[in-house]
Amino acid sequence: MSTLVREHYNFAYLDEHTKRMIRRALLKGVAIPGYQVPFASREMPMPYGWGTGGVQVSAACMVPDDRVKVIDQGADDTTNAISIRKFFERTAGVALTERTAEATLIQTRHRIPEHPLSEGQILVYQVPIPEPLRFLEPRETETRKMHALSEYGLMHVKLYEDISQHGEIATSYAYPAEVNGRHVFDPSPIPKFDNPKLDNAPALQLFGAGREQRIYAVPPYTRVRSLDFEDYPFVAARAEHQCALCGALHTYLDEVIIDDEGGRMFVCSDTDYCNERQQANQETGNDAG
Amino acid sequence: MSGPLSAPNPTTQPTASSEALSGGFADASIDSAYAFRTLLDVMARPGLIGRLAAAKAPAPASVSMATALLTLCDSTTPLFLAASHATPALKDWIAFHLGAPLTNNPAEAVFAAGSWDSLGEVGRFALGSDDYPDRSTTLLIETEHLMNEGLRLTGPGIATSTALSLPQHWLPALQANHRLYPQGVDFFFCFGEAIAALPRSTLVEAG
Ligand SMILES: [Zn+2]
């Protein structure tokens, strides 16, 4: 770490008092998987909506020899991802990487990487709205009571209304799941395609909501069951296409416009994973198409 | 930089011994970062034995307990010090390095530290409420040794099952705490530089 870094910032920007407060909340979050722990979110040198909750959680967990990856909807190179990555490089002196497999700490907005995570890794989610019941019940006192009493009937009613209207559960992002057989939680606006990766994962998953001042966690090897019904089981949907760049049939795809005539193609949303596959295809001489 | 901002100025503590003034982090923000990562790791993987050696407090506090206290406690976290650890030297060290207010009321303690016997019934401590199960005491307990044998642990953070060398006669209290889930206390167990955790979510059974 350069002396420049230490002269101008406390390690990872936050003062020690704030980090202790966040760290205590994190430990309680880990002890009660899926339960939203209140914390006193701090002003960060970036606007809300830019992942201030995730940044605070990452900063509280970070050590100088971390290798940090930041993704925004699967991509390492958006303005948001780059600015957060630079923030950690400048304030914590950590190494940066775009490779999922090489990262020790990954901060993410709205995706879980395709490359399976491993035991040594921490995945930090940026969360805009942590309360899965918020759209059904706006009052915090009421939702807190519902969690206390495991009263999740309203959530099932909402999903069932989906079925009666659309013939299937139309919720495709921020799909609610039950953690450790007890708390229903919002996994942040990841596509429901990613929900199965939450379950029994070897990595530690931490969630930070800055504006809403909540921290929650899913420890490794924890049961995360996406809500569903016997006659309408949960399905991890993806677009029924092939990635135009790497040929993947198993990844989550983004539809992108490629020309002024409205031409479109489907490509992996996880850019690192797609690049890795394209390189492997080149080495083995496989054609992507 | 050393010690939390809230620590009293040493010049106003004429009775503080040199032992009370030493043993803090050499580099607060770096040492606490590594120490917290270990604490997070062991809480996320019950039974995992980590190593904490960045701080040293007067006896009988172990090195891992001293490091954990210094990492987590400050003026906002009432600390219950069991009789086993309520020595003048350790109290001075806590006052200087942590600035944590000592409380005699276990139910208002955010942290509690000491030996198992001296800490007493788990139910005396804050167990959290229906609405806020997180508002519960975290207990730091000295153990005679710490190895992956003995009581059987299963639950979140554990792939299949693991074992931790806690005394058999603690079992009923640990099981009663787990039955309160999602309420209940959480434990750190300390031995020398070793530390392990047992969150309320862990099912503990005879080994
Ligand atoms: Zn691809």
XYZ file of C-alpha atoms and ligand atoms in Angstrom:
497
model
C 0.000 0.000 0.000
C 1.360 3.386 -0.892
C 1.962 5.979 1.806
C -0.118 8.360 -0.275
C -3.173 6.235 0.397
C -2.657 6.263 4.149
C -1.951 9.972 4.381
C -5.255 11.016 2.940
C -7.709 8.335 4.001
C -8.343 6.017 6.856
C -8.036 2.468 5.489
C -11.049 1.834 3.238
C -12.310 5.404 3.763
C -14.629 4.810 6.755
C -13.512 5.880 10.228
C -12.951 3.139 12.808
C -16.066 3.987 14.799
C -18.275 3.565 11.739
C -16.551 0.352 10.713
C -17.066 -1.130 14.184
C -20.777 -0.299 14.012
C -21.106 -1.909 10.574
C -19.016 -4.899 11.656
C -21.245 -5.550 14.667
C -24.297 -5.427 12.384
C -22.619 -7.851 9.976
C -21.945 -10.401 12.713
C -25.590 -10.285 13.832
C -26.681 -10.572 10.204
C -24.574 -13.692 9.778
C -25.962 -15.143 13.022
C -29.559 -14.639 11.797
C -29.440 -15.481 8.067
C -31.880 -13.412 5.993
C -32.866 -11.078 8.847
C -32.418 -7.364 8.103
C -30.195 -5.715 10.712
C -30.629 -1.919 11.005
C -27.434 0.125 10.805
C -26.590 3.816 10.708
C -25.630 4.312 7.082
C -22.994 6.987 6.449
C -22.715 9.606 3.758
C -20.410 8.255 1.105
C -18.604 10.211 -1.613
C -21.078 8.902 -4.188
C -24.830 9.266 -4.604
C -27.405 6.786 -3.291
C -28.251 4.388 -6.060
C -24.535 3.950 -6.636
C -24.312 1.182 -4.138
C -23.450 3.086 -0.979
C -24.755 0.216 1.169
C -22.619 -2.302 -0.658
C -19.616 0.010 -0.517
C -19.937 0.387 3.255
C -20.236 -3.373 3.753
C -17.248 -4.018 1.470
C -15.177 -1.348 3.230
C -15.957 -2.844 6.647
C -14.852 -6.336 5.513
C -11.892 -5.412 3.352
C -8.282 -6.275 4.186
C -5.228 -4.864 2.399
C -4.436 -8.102 0.557
C -7.932 -8.543 -0.868
C -8.354 -8.830 -4.631
C -11.501 -6.897 -5.405
C -13.887 -7.281 -8.330
C -16.859 -4.982 -8.901
C -19.647 -5.807 -11.310
C -22.681 -3.919 -12.470
C -25.316 -6.231 -13.985
C -22.548 -8.678 -14.821
C -20.198 -6.147 -16.416
C -16.885 -4.942 -14.983
C -16.621 -1.911 -17.233
C -19.664 0.265 -16.539
C -19.162 3.738 -15.070
C -20.618 2.598 -11.773
C -18.413 -0.503 -11.470
C -15.272 1.375 -12.486
C -15.831 4.227 -10.052
C -16.435 1.859 -7.110
C -13.378 -0.199 -8.068
C -11.229 2.934 -8.210
C -12.621 4.065 -4.878
C -11.373 0.879 -3.205
C -8.037 1.022 -4.989
C -7.511 4.606 -3.835
C -8.771 4.280 -0.262
C -7.711 0.724 0.610
C -4.813 0.112 -1.757
C -6.264 -3.275 -2.683
C -5.519 -5.179 -5.875
C -8.264 -5.206 -8.485
C -9.319 -7.989 -10.777
C -12.027 -8.725 -13.308
C -11.639 -12.477 -12.943
C -14.301 -13.994 -10.708
C -12.099 -16.936 -9.814
C -9.234 -14.673 -8.684
C -11.300 -12.284 -6.591
C -11.500 -12.593 -2.807
C -14.199 -9.946 -2.471
C -16.766 -9.206 -5.157
C -19.193 -6.322 -4.964
C -22.143 -6.750 -7.244
C -25.129 -4.873 -8.523
C -27.936 -7.138 -9.746
C -26.059 -10.322 -10.728
C -24.344 -13.362 -9.293
C -21.308 -14.321 -11.376
C -21.662 -17.381 -13.621
C -18.340 -18.809 -12.476
C -19.120 -20.864 -9.339
C -17.950 -19.080 -6.196
C -15.653 -20.772 -3.716
C -15.200 -20.947 0.052
C -12.712 -18.131 0.431
C -14.868 -15.575 -1.358
C -17.233 -12.885 -0.129
C -19.990 -11.603 -2.404
C -21.365 -8.177 -1.414
C -24.682 -7.149 -2.946
C -25.804 -3.569 -3.491
C -29.418 -3.461 -2.375
C -31.889 -0.698 -3.272
C -34.924 -2.032 -1.345
C -34.174 -4.680 1.272
C -37.742 -5.319 2.413
C -39.445 -8.058 0.340
C -42.836 -7.064 1.777
C -42.454 -3.327 1.097
C -44.624 -3.250 -2.029
C -47.347 -5.124 -0.178
C -47.122 -3.235 3.109
C -45.451 0.180 3.183
C -45.326 0.500 6.977
C -42.033 -0.605 8.508
C -43.697 -1.391 11.874
C -46.046 -3.777 10.093
C -43.452 -5.549 7.962
C -41.245 -5.970 11.030
C -44.172 -7.599 12.824
C -44.796 -9.869 9.840
C -41.180 -11.065 9.904
C -41.384 -11.551 13.685
C -44.455 -13.754 13.312
C -43.341 -15.450 10.050
C -46.513 -14.072 8.499
C -45.627 -14.418 4.854
C -49.108 -15.176 3.527
C -49.300 -11.812 1.778
C -46.207 -12.641 -0.250
C -47.706 -15.935 -1.386
C -50.941 -14.166 -2.311
C -48.962 -11.718 -4.457
C -47.140 -14.518 -6.273
C -50.392 -16.408 -6.733
C -52.049 -13.324 -8.227
C -49.212 -13.391 -10.752
C -50.208 -16.904 -11.698
C -53.894 -16.097 -12.083
C -53.077 -13.041 -14.231
C -50.186 -14.331 -16.298
C -50.447 -18.102 -16.033
C -47.070 -18.136 -14.309
C -45.173 -16.270 -11.614
C -44.284 -13.085 -13.489
C -41.826 -11.820 -10.875
C -38.512 -12.132 -12.664
C -36.194 -9.954 -10.537
C -35.752 -9.631 -6.784
C -37.547 -12.929 -6.453
C -38.285 -13.590 -2.758
C -36.745 -16.558 -1.004
C -36.854 -18.111 2.438
C -33.518 -18.291 4.250
C -32.650 -21.017 6.758
C -36.300 -22.053 6.931
C -37.274 -18.817 8.663
C -36.857 -15.333 7.159
C -38.188 -14.388 3.737
C -35.735 -12.016 2.108
C -35.144 -9.972 -1.023
C -31.990 -11.141 -2.798
C -31.707 -7.655 -4.430
C -32.755 -7.197 -8.064
C -30.835 -10.175 -9.413
C -32.692 -12.085 -12.138
C -34.509 -15.094 -10.722
C -32.175 -17.127 -12.944
C -29.557 -16.421 -10.240
C -31.687 -17.506 -7.274
C -30.504 -21.153 -7.261
C -26.909 -19.868 -6.806
C -27.929 -18.336 -3.458
C -28.705 -21.767 -2.084
C -26.080 -23.773 -0.218
C -23.310 -21.630 -1.727
C -19.737 -22.077 -0.496
C -19.142 -18.293 -0.440
C -20.319 -15.820 2.201
C -23.011 -13.488 0.851
C -23.522 -10.045 2.399
C -26.178 -7.482 1.499
C -26.006 -3.727 2.093
C -28.819 -1.210 1.595
C -27.481 2.327 2.091
C -30.557 4.490 1.787
C -32.723 2.023 3.700
C -29.977 1.367 6.272
C -30.157 -2.413 6.391
C -27.545 -5.151 6.379
C -28.273 -8.845 5.961
C -26.383 -11.996 5.176
C -26.511 -15.537 3.881
C -23.673 -17.595 5.379
C -22.086 -20.357 3.307
C -24.018 -23.624 3.061
C -27.332 -22.083 4.025
C -30.662 -23.190 2.630
C -32.214 -20.502 0.433
C -35.544 -21.651 -0.994
C -37.227 -19.533 -3.647
C -40.922 -19.220 -2.807
C -43.234 -21.244 -5.017
C -46.278 -23.504 -5.044
C -46.670 -27.228 -5.429
C -48.523 -26.815 -8.731
C -46.297 -23.911 -9.851
C -42.743 -24.799 -8.892
C -40.001 -22.157 -9.081
C -38.287 -21.966 -12.481
C -34.929 -20.219 -12.982
C -35.808 -18.639 -16.322
C -33.390 -17.378 -18.985
C -33.870 -16.187 -22.568
C -34.096 -19.219 -24.869
C -31.110 -18.171 -26.947
C -27.429 -18.802 -27.356
C -24.738 -16.227 -26.541
C -23.670 -14.690 -29.861
C -20.092 -14.264 -28.603
C -19.233 -17.475 -26.754
C -22.047 -19.836 -27.714
C -23.189 -20.462 -24.146
C -26.592 -22.060 -23.739
C -26.532 -22.047 -19.948
C -25.831 -18.411 -19.012
C -28.001 -15.404 -18.304
C -28.235 -13.305 -21.469
C -28.711 -9.616 -22.188
C -30.405 -8.547 -25.385
C -28.322 -5.791 -26.997
C -29.056 -3.554 -29.982
C -26.221 -3.827 -32.485
C -27.127 -1.346 -35.250
C -29.437 1.530 -36.204
C -31.817 -0.833 -38.004
C -32.889 -2.385 -34.730
C -30.730 -5.476 -35.152
C -30.383 -7.388 -31.878
C -28.330 -10.129 -30.407
C -28.085 -12.013 -27.150
C -24.830 -12.022 -25.204
C -23.796 -13.208 -21.749
C -24.525 -10.590 -19.100
C -21.392 -11.776 -17.224
C -18.623 -10.236 -19.344
C -15.724 -11.948 -17.537
C -17.319 -15.369 -17.959
C -18.062 -14.698 -21.630
C -14.469 -13.525 -22.293
C -13.115 -16.631 -20.576
C -15.258 -18.843 -22.789
C -14.333 -16.960 -25.959
C -10.635 -17.447 -25.155
C -11.152 -21.138 -24.461
C -13.075 -21.454 -27.734
C -10.184 -19.855 -29.619
C -7.638 -22.138 -27.995
C -9.564 -25.276 -28.884
C -10.565 -23.968 -32.299
C -14.256 -24.238 -31.541
C -16.569 -21.965 -33.403
C -18.900 -20.068 -31.145
C -21.749 -20.054 -33.615
C -3.185 6.204 15.490
C -4.055 3.925 18.364
C -7.236 3.154 20.250
C -10.724 4.398 19.526
C -11.504 8.091 19.418
C -13.584 7.714 22.533
C -10.745 6.413 24.685
C -10.071 8.698 27.636
C -6.925 10.753 27.478
C -4.214 8.867 29.358
C -3.123 12.049 31.175
C -6.480 12.108 32.939
C -5.922 8.564 34.182
C -3.088 8.875 36.665
C -3.764 5.404 38.064
C -3.437 3.645 34.717
C -0.462 1.319 34.770
C 1.829 0.816 31.829
C 0.112 -2.544 31.323
C -3.175 -0.743 30.785
C -1.641 1.568 28.208
C 0.078 -1.141 26.168
C -1.222 -4.069 24.169
C -3.397 -2.128 21.717
C -3.237 -2.397 17.948
C 0.013 -1.283 16.350
C -2.000 0.058 13.415
C -5.665 0.365 14.375
C -7.306 0.424 10.971
C -5.211 -2.383 9.456
C -5.066 -4.637 12.515
C -8.794 -4.265 13.113
C -9.529 -5.006 9.453
C -7.684 -8.319 9.593
C -9.117 -9.152 13.000
C -12.660 -8.456 11.863
C -12.228 -10.572 8.754
C -11.287 -13.470 11.025
C -14.259 -12.799 13.309
C -16.580 -12.658 10.301
C -15.078 -15.848 8.905
C -15.484 -17.844 12.098
C -19.038 -16.549 12.698
C -19.962 -17.458 9.111
C -18.418 -20.929 9.515
C -19.247 -22.199 12.993
C -16.565 -24.541 14.248
C -13.840 -22.951 12.142
C -10.918 -22.054 14.391
C -9.279 -18.745 13.533
C -6.244 -16.991 14.939
C -6.278 -13.506 16.475
C -3.086 -12.126 17.931
C -2.987 -8.374 17.286
C -3.707 -7.172 20.828
C -2.697 -8.135 24.335
C -4.656 -7.404 27.494
C -3.782 -8.139 31.131
C -4.522 -11.643 32.452
C -6.773 -13.502 32.484
C -7.954 -12.254 29.072
C -6.599 -14.376 26.242
C -4.923 -12.743 23.262
C -7.824 -13.668 20.996
C -10.352 -12.239 23.450
C -8.373 -9.000 23.771
C -8.178 -8.670 19.983
C -11.884 -9.388 19.526
C -12.872 -6.864 22.210
C -10.633 -4.203 20.708
C -12.092 -4.865 17.259
C -15.766 -4.767 18.238
C -16.278 -2.714 21.409
C -16.370 1.030 21.965
C -18.171 3.706 23.973
C -21.521 2.672 22.463
C -21.384 -0.981 23.575
C -21.989 -1.747 27.281
C -19.710 -4.608 28.320
C -20.469 -7.122 31.069
C -17.266 -8.364 32.614
C -17.744 -11.619 34.519
C -16.148 -11.883 37.964
C -13.454 -14.140 36.482
C -12.246 -11.192 34.386
C -13.206 -8.198 36.529
C -9.649 -7.475 37.632
C -8.498 -3.872 38.124
C -5.788 -4.303 35.480
C -8.177 -5.597 32.827
C -10.756 -2.926 33.702
C -8.067 -0.252 33.263
C -7.060 -1.746 29.900
C -10.681 -1.748 28.746
C -11.211 1.833 29.920
C -8.140 3.022 28.058
C -8.337 1.021 24.826
C -12.073 0.446 24.361
C -13.790 3.162 26.345
C -16.642 0.679 26.661
C -18.897 1.324 29.663
C -18.910 -1.634 32.054
C -22.336 -2.786 33.132
C -23.434 -5.029 35.974
C -26.685 -5.781 34.193
C -26.217 -8.684 31.776
C -29.541 -7.890 30.070
C -28.198 -4.556 28.806
C -24.790 -5.872 27.747
C -23.941 -5.747 24.038
C -20.873 -7.839 24.821
C -20.002 -10.039 27.780
C -16.626 -11.564 28.536
C -15.316 -14.110 30.994
C -15.335 -17.775 31.890
C -18.439 -19.880 31.281
C -19.066 -20.520 34.983
C -18.522 -16.920 35.917
C -20.815 -15.543 33.207
C -23.679 -17.641 34.559
C -27.005 -18.498 32.957
C -27.243 -17.621 29.269
C -30.834 -16.482 29.817
C -29.656 -13.539 31.946
C -28.268 -11.810 28.867
C -30.104 -9.879 26.191
C -31.764 -12.423 23.905
C -33.168 -9.970 21.365
C -36.855 -9.276 20.830
C -39.450 -10.578 18.371
C -39.029 -7.465 16.254
C -35.282 -7.051 16.757
C -33.634 -10.437 17.359
C -30.274 -8.788 16.597
C -30.414 -6.811 19.831
C -28.826 -9.593 21.832
C -25.604 -10.023 23.759
C -22.520 -11.501 22.137
C -20.622 -13.597 24.690
C -16.860 -14.032 24.586
C -15.892 -17.048 26.644
C -12.498 -18.422 27.590
C -12.088 -22.151 27.006
C -9.536 -24.735 28.171
C -8.664 -25.681 24.620
C -10.138 -25.340 21.144
C -10.090 -28.231 18.687
C -12.399 -29.757 16.085
C -13.569 -32.648 18.224
C -16.372 -33.211 20.674
C -19.778 -31.563 20.337
C -21.351 -31.961 16.900
C -22.370 -28.802 15.037
C -24.742 -28.519 12.081
C -26.556 -25.583 10.492
C -25.871 -22.490 8.373
C -22.181 -22.086 7.535
C -21.439 -25.795 7.887
C -21.321 -27.954 4.746
C -22.192 -31.225 6.456
C -21.251 -31.254 10.116
C -18.261 -30.283 12.212
C -17.136 -30.616 15.812
C -15.927 -28.257 18.501
C -14.248 -29.148 21.777
C -16.737 -27.549 24.172
C -17.523 -29.205 27.529
C -20.423 -31.667 27.442
C -22.152 -29.971 30.357
C -22.567 -26.764 28.299
C -24.774 -28.669 25.885
C -28.206 -28.041 27.498
C -27.620 -24.268 27.607
C -26.345 -24.155 24.009
C -29.346 -26.169 22.838
C -31.793 -24.002 24.788
C -30.256 -20.923 23.148
C -30.650 -22.451 19.675
C -34.306 -23.226 20.394
C -34.934 -19.481 20.797
C -34.002 -18.891 17.139
C -34.193 -16.314 15.621
C -33.626 -14.846 19.091
C -30.744 -15.878 21.316
C -27.179 -14.914 22.096
C -24.127 -15.585 19.924
C -20.827 -16.931 21.218
C -17.148 -16.513 20.576
C -14.874 -19.053 22.266
C -11.320 -17.967 22.994
C -8.196 -19.925 23.839
C -4.795 -18.280 23.556
C -4.659 -16.933 20.003
C -7.449 -19.255 18.836
C -11.051 -18.203 18.370
C -14.200 -19.963 17.182
C -17.825 -18.889 17.048
C -21.216 -20.389 17.682
C -24.119 -18.318 16.376
C -27.631 -19.032 17.630
C -28.396 -20.678 14.268
C -26.134 -23.663 14.992
C -27.645 -26.923 16.205
C -25.363 -28.447 18.834
C -25.540 -32.115 19.742
C -23.530 -34.587 21.782
C -20.476 -35.730 19.849
Zn -21.098 -15.457 -23.810
